[in-house]
mmCIF file of N, CA and C in Angstrom:
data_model
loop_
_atom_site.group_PDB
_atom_site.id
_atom_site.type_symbol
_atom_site.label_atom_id
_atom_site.label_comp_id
_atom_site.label_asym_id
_atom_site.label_seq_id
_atom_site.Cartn_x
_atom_site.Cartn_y
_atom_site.Cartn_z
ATOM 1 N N UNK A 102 4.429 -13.557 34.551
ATOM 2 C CA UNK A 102 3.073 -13.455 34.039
ATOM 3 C C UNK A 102 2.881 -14.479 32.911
ATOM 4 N N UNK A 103 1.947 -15.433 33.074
ATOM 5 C CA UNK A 103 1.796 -16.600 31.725
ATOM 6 C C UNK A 103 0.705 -15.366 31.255
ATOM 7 N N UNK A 104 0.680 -15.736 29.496
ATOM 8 C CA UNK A 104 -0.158 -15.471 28.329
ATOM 9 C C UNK A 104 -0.460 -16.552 28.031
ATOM 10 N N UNK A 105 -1.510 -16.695 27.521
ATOM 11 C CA UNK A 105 -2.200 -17.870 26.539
ATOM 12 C C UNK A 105 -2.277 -17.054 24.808
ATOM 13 N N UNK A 106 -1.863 -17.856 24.330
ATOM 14 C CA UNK A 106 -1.692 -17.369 23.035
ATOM 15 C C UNK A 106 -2.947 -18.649 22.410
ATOM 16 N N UNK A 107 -3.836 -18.268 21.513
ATOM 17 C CA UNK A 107 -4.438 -19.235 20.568
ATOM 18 C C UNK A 107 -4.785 -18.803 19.369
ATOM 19 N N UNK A 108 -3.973 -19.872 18.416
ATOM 20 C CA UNK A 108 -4.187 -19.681 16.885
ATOM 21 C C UNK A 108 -4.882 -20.574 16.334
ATOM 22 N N UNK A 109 -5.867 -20.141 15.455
ATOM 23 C CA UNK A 109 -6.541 -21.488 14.591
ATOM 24 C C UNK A 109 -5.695 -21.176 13.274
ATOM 25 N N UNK A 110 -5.706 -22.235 12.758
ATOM 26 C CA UNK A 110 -5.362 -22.600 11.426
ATOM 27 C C UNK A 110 -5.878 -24.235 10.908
ATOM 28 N N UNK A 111 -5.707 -24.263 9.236
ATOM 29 C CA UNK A 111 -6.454 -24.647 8.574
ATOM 30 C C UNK A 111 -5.525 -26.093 8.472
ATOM 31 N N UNK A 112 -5.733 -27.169 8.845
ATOM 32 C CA UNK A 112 -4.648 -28.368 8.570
ATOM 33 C C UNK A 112 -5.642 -29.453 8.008
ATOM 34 N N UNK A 113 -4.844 -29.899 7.197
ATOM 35 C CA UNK A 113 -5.657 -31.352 6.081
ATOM 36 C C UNK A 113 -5.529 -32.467 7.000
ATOM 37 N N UNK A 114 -4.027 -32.953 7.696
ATOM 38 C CA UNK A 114 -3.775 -33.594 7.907
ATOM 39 C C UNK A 114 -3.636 -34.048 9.576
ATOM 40 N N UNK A 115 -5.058 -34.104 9.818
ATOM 41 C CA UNK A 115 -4.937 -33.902 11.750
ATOM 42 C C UNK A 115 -4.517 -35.151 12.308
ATOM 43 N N UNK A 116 -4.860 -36.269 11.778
ATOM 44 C CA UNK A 116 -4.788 -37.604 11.962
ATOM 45 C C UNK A 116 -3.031 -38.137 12.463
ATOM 46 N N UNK A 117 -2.923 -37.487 11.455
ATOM 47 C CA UNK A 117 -1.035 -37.662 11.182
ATOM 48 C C UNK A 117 -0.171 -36.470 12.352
ATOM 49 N N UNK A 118 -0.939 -35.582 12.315
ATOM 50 C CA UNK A 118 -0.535 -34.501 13.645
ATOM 51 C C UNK A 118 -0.722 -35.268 15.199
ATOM 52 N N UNK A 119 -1.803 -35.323 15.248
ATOM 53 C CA UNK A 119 -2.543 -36.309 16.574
ATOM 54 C C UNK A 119 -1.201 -37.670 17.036
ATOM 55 N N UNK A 120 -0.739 -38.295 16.005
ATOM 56 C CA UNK A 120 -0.264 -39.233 16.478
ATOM 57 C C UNK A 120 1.164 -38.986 16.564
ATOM 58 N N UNK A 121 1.815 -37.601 15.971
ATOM 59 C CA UNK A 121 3.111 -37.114 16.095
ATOM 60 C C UNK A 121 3.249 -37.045 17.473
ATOM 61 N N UNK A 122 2.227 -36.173 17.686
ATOM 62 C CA UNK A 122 2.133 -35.540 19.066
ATOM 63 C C UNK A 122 1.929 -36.828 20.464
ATOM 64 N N UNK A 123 1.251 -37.483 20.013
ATOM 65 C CA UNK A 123 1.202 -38.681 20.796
ATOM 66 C C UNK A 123 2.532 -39.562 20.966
ATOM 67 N N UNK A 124 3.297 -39.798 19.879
ATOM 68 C CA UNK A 124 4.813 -39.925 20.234
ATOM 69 C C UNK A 124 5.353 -39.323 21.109
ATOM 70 N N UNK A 125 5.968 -38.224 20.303
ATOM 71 C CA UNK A 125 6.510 -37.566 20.695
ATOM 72 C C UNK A 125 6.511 -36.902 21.675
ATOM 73 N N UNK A 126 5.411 -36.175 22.699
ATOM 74 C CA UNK A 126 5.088 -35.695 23.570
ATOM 75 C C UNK A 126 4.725 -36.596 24.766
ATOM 76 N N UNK A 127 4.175 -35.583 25.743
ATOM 77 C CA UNK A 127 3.915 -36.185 26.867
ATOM 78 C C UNK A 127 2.847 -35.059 27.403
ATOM 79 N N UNK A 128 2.353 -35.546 28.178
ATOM 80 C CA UNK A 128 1.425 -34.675 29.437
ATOM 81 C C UNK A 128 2.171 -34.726 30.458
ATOM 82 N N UNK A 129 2.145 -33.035 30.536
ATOM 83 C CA UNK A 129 2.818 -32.742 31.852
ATOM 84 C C UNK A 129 1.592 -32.601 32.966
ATOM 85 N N UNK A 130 0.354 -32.199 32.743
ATOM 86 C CA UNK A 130 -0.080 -31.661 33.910
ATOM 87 C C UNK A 130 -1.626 -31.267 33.118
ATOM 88 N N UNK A 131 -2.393 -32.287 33.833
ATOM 89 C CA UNK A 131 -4.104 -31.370 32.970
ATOM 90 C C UNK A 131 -4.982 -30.585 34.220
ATOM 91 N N UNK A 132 -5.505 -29.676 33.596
ATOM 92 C CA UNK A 132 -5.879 -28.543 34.242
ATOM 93 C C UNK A 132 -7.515 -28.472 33.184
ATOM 94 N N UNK A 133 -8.622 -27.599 34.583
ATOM 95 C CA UNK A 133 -9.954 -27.622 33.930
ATOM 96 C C UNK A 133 -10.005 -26.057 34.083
ATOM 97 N N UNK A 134 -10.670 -25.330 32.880
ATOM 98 C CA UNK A 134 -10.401 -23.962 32.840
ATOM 99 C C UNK A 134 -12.106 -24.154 32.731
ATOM 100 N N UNK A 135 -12.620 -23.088 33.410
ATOM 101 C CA UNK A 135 -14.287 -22.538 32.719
ATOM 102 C C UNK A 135 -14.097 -20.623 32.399
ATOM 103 N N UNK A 136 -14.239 -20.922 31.253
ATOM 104 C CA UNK A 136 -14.544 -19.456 30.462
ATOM 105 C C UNK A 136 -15.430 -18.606 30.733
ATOM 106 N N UNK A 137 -15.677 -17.259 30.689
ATOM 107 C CA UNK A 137 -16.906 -16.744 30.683
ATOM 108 C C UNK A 137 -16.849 -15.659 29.281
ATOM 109 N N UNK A 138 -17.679 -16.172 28.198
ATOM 110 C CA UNK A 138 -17.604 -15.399 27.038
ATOM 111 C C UNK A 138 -19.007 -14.448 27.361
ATOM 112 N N UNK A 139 -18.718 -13.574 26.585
ATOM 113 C CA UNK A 139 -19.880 -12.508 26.631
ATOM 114 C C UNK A 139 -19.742 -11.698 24.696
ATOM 115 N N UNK A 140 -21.211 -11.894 24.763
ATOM 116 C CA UNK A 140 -21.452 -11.872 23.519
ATOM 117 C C UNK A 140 -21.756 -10.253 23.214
ATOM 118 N N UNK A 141 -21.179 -9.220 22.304
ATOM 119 C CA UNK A 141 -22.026 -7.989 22.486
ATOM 120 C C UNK A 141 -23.247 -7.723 21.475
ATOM 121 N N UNK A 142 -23.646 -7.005 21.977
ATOM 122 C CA UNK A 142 -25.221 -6.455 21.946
ATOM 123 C C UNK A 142 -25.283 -6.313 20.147
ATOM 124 N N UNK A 143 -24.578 -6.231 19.486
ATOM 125 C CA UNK A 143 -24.012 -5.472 17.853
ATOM 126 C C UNK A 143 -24.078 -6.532 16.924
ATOM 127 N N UNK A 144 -23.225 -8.153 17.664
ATOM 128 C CA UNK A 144 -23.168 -9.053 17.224
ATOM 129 C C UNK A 144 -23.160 -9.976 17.442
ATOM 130 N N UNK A 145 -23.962 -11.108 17.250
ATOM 131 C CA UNK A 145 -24.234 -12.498 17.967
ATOM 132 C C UNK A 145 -23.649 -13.397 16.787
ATOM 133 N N UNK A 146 -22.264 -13.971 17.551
ATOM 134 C CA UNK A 146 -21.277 -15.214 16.829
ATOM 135 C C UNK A 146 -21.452 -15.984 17.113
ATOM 136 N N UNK A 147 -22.452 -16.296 17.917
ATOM 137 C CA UNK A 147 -23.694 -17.504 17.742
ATOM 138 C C UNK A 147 -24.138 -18.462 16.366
ATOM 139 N N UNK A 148 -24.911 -17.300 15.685
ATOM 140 C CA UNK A 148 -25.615 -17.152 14.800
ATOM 141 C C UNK A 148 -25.009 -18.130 14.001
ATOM 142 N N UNK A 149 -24.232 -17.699 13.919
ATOM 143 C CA UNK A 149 -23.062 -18.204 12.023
ATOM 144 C C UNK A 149 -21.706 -18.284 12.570
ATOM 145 N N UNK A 150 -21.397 -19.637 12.098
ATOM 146 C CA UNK A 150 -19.846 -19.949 12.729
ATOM 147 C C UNK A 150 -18.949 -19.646 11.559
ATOM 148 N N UNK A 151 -19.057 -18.109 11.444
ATOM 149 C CA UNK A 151 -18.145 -17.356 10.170
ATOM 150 C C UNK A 151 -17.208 -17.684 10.208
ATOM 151 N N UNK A 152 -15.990 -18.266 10.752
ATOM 152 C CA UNK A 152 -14.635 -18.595 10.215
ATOM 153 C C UNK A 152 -14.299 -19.717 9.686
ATOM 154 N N UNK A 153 -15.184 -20.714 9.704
ATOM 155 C CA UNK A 153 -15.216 -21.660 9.016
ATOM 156 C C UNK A 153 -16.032 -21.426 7.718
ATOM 157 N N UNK A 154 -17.325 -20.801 7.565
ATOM 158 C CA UNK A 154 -17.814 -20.547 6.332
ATOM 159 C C UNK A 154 -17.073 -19.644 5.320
ATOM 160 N N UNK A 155 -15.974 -18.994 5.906
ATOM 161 C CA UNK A 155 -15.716 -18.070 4.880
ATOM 162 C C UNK A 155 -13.988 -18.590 4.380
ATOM 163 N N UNK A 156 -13.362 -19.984 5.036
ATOM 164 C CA UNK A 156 -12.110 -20.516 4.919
ATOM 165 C C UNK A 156 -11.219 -19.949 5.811
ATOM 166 N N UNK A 157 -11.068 -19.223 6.408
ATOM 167 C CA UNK A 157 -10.164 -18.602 7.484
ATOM 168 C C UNK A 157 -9.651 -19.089 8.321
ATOM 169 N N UNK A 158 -10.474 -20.123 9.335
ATOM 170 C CA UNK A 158 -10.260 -21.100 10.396
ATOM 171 C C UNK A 158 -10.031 -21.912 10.175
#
């Protein structure tokens, strides 16, 4: 059974990440995913992209 695990976190330095990864790594294999999010009725995270306004993300 695969999981997808996804974490945000807060990095200064993406520039310098981007090109680690570009070394160092490789592409094994790209794949096109389409999502279906559903928003509930209580709360629209639309509205306000709260994890960035509040430092979290």
């Amino acid at each position: 059974m695969n999981k997808e695990v996804e974490v945000k976190i807060k990095i200064e330095n993406f520039d310098d990440i981007k090109k680690k990864i570009s070394i160092q790594g490789r592409l094994i294999k790209s794949i096109r995913q389409i999502g279906e999010y559903y928003i509930p009725f209580h709360r629209d995270f639309l509205l306000k992209n709260l994890i960035r306004q509040n430092g979290c993300g």
